[in-house]
XYZ file of C-alpha atoms in Angstrom:
153
model
C 0.136 -0.105 0.474
C 0.747 3.948 -1.428
C 0.710 7.041 0.149
C -1.706 8.644 -1.949
C -2.600 12.027 -1.968
C -6.384 12.994 -3.908
C -7.305 16.123 -5.187
C -11.119 16.042 -4.178
C -11.003 16.120 -0.217
C -13.248 14.820 1.672
C -16.422 17.335 2.575
C -18.537 15.463 4.567
C -17.438 16.997 7.531
C -17.781 20.065 6.867
C -20.825 21.910 8.104
C -22.988 23.610 5.379
C -25.604 25.564 7.571
C -25.094 29.524 7.911
C -23.563 30.527 11.153
C -26.469 31.738 13.619
C -26.542 35.346 14.788
C -28.508 34.852 17.521
C -29.095 32.471 20.346
C -31.529 31.324 22.865
C -30.405 29.621 26.544
C -32.633 27.466 28.104
C -33.066 29.496 31.500
C -34.645 26.824 33.937
C -32.342 26.172 35.947
C -30.096 29.003 35.264
C -31.498 32.333 35.090
C -27.929 33.430 33.565
C -24.574 31.567 33.024
C -21.043 32.923 32.150
C -21.914 31.144 28.574
C -24.970 32.532 28.148
C -23.605 35.900 29.539
C -21.181 36.435 26.692
C -22.227 33.883 24.014
C -19.351 31.323 24.092
C -20.555 28.455 22.222
C -19.361 27.652 19.294
C -15.623 29.876 17.459
C -15.888 31.367 21.711
C -16.457 27.728 23.780
C -12.731 28.133 24.398
C -13.245 31.083 26.339
C -15.370 29.270 29.401
C -11.554 27.115 29.298
C -9.738 30.278 29.430
C -11.302 31.453 32.311
C -11.354 28.199 34.782
C -7.416 28.750 33.756
C -7.203 31.961 34.298
C -8.016 31.359 38.243
C -5.710 29.145 38.668
C -3.468 30.480 36.581
C -3.426 33.149 39.617
C -3.527 30.760 41.942
C 0.412 30.024 41.019
C 1.504 33.610 40.429
C -0.347 34.113 44.278
C 1.707 31.843 46.162
C 5.056 33.266 45.204
C 3.415 37.149 45.215
C 1.789 37.088 48.625
C 4.682 34.536 49.988
C 7.202 37.216 49.683
C 4.806 39.757 50.922
C 3.923 38.386 53.813
C 7.622 37.643 54.712
C 8.228 41.098 54.366
C 5.473 43.434 55.068
C 3.846 40.376 57.590
C 1.025 38.005 57.389
C -1.604 40.433 58.836
C -0.878 43.066 56.395
C -1.052 40.074 53.112
C -4.474 38.700 54.900
C -5.695 42.287 54.506
C -4.696 43.332 50.889
C -6.121 40.043 50.098
C -9.279 40.080 50.946
C -9.076 44.070 49.843
C -8.022 42.586 46.487
C -10.709 39.557 46.534
C -13.976 42.262 47.111
C -12.631 44.176 44.055
C -12.057 41.889 41.743
C -15.065 40.324 42.882
C -17.103 42.368 42.480
C -15.241 43.237 39.620
C -16.136 39.869 38.235
C -19.697 40.252 39.058
C -20.340 43.209 36.801
C -17.719 42.906 33.878
C -19.203 43.612 30.638
C -16.811 41.543 28.653
C -15.401 38.573 28.130
C -11.615 40.201 28.576
C -13.181 42.007 31.685
C -14.304 38.613 33.238
C -10.591 36.869 32.053
C -9.147 39.931 33.814
C -11.188 40.075 36.985
C -11.198 36.305 37.453
C -7.138 35.973 37.285
C -7.098 38.558 40.309
C -9.463 36.987 41.801
C -7.339 33.477 41.957
C -4.685 35.784 43.565
C -6.919 37.143 45.857
C -8.063 33.911 47.028
C -4.988 31.385 47.171
C -3.585 34.889 49.339
C -6.341 34.792 51.807
C -5.902 30.975 52.452
C -2.513 30.486 52.095
C -1.632 33.649 54.273
C -4.606 33.039 56.662
C -3.280 29.946 56.891
C 0.266 30.576 57.667
C -0.997 32.604 60.478
C -3.043 30.245 62.107
C -0.234 27.572 62.347
C 2.861 30.567 63.513
C -0.114 31.070 66.478
C 0.179 27.277 67.334
C 3.036 25.045 67.961
C 4.467 21.937 65.962
C 2.580 20.103 68.277
C -0.651 21.365 67.869
C -0.326 21.931 64.097
C -1.638 19.109 62.360
C -4.750 18.915 64.325
C -5.685 22.651 63.595
C -5.016 21.650 59.632
C -7.529 18.727 59.639
C -9.796 21.284 61.546
C -9.189 24.155 58.862
C -9.456 21.381 56.260
C -12.838 20.100 57.906
C -15.285 22.461 56.210
C -14.244 21.063 52.789
C -14.759 18.017 53.997
C -18.429 18.396 55.521
C -19.409 20.106 52.556
C -18.387 17.666 50.281
C -20.459 14.650 52.573
C -23.630 16.863 52.862
C -23.270 17.812 48.940
C -25.951 14.223 47.899
C -28.183 14.682 50.447
C-alpha cells in the first residue's frame, strides 16, 4: 500500500449551514451563566476554559507574590491586602461587561483567593506550636470535607 494524496477531499464533515447570529438559552435551571452572558458557543467556546485557567494561573502567581509580601511586610498586612483585592475583584467579576474584563477579574480573584487562604493558613499555624499543627490543619480542612459530605443529601 502506498501513500496517496487525493485531489478531491471529503466534504462530508463540512457544515453547509450559515453561522447563527442569535442564541436562545434554556433558563429554567440557571437564569444567567458565563456562557449565556457572553455567548461562549461555537468559535467562542474556548473562552470558558480560559476562564478556569486564568483563575488557576492567579493561584500560581499568588503563591509567589503573597509569600514575598507576607515575609516582607507581615502576615496581617498580606491578609488584609488579599481580602481587599478579593472583594474588589469579586465585584469586578460580577459586573463584567466583556469576556476580557471577566478573565482579567477572574485572574485577580485567583490571586486574592489563594493569597487569603495561604496567608491565613500560615498565620494560624504560627499561633500554635509544632505539636498542634496537624490537628489544626485537619480542623481547617474539615469545612471542605463537611461540605462534600452533605452535598449529595
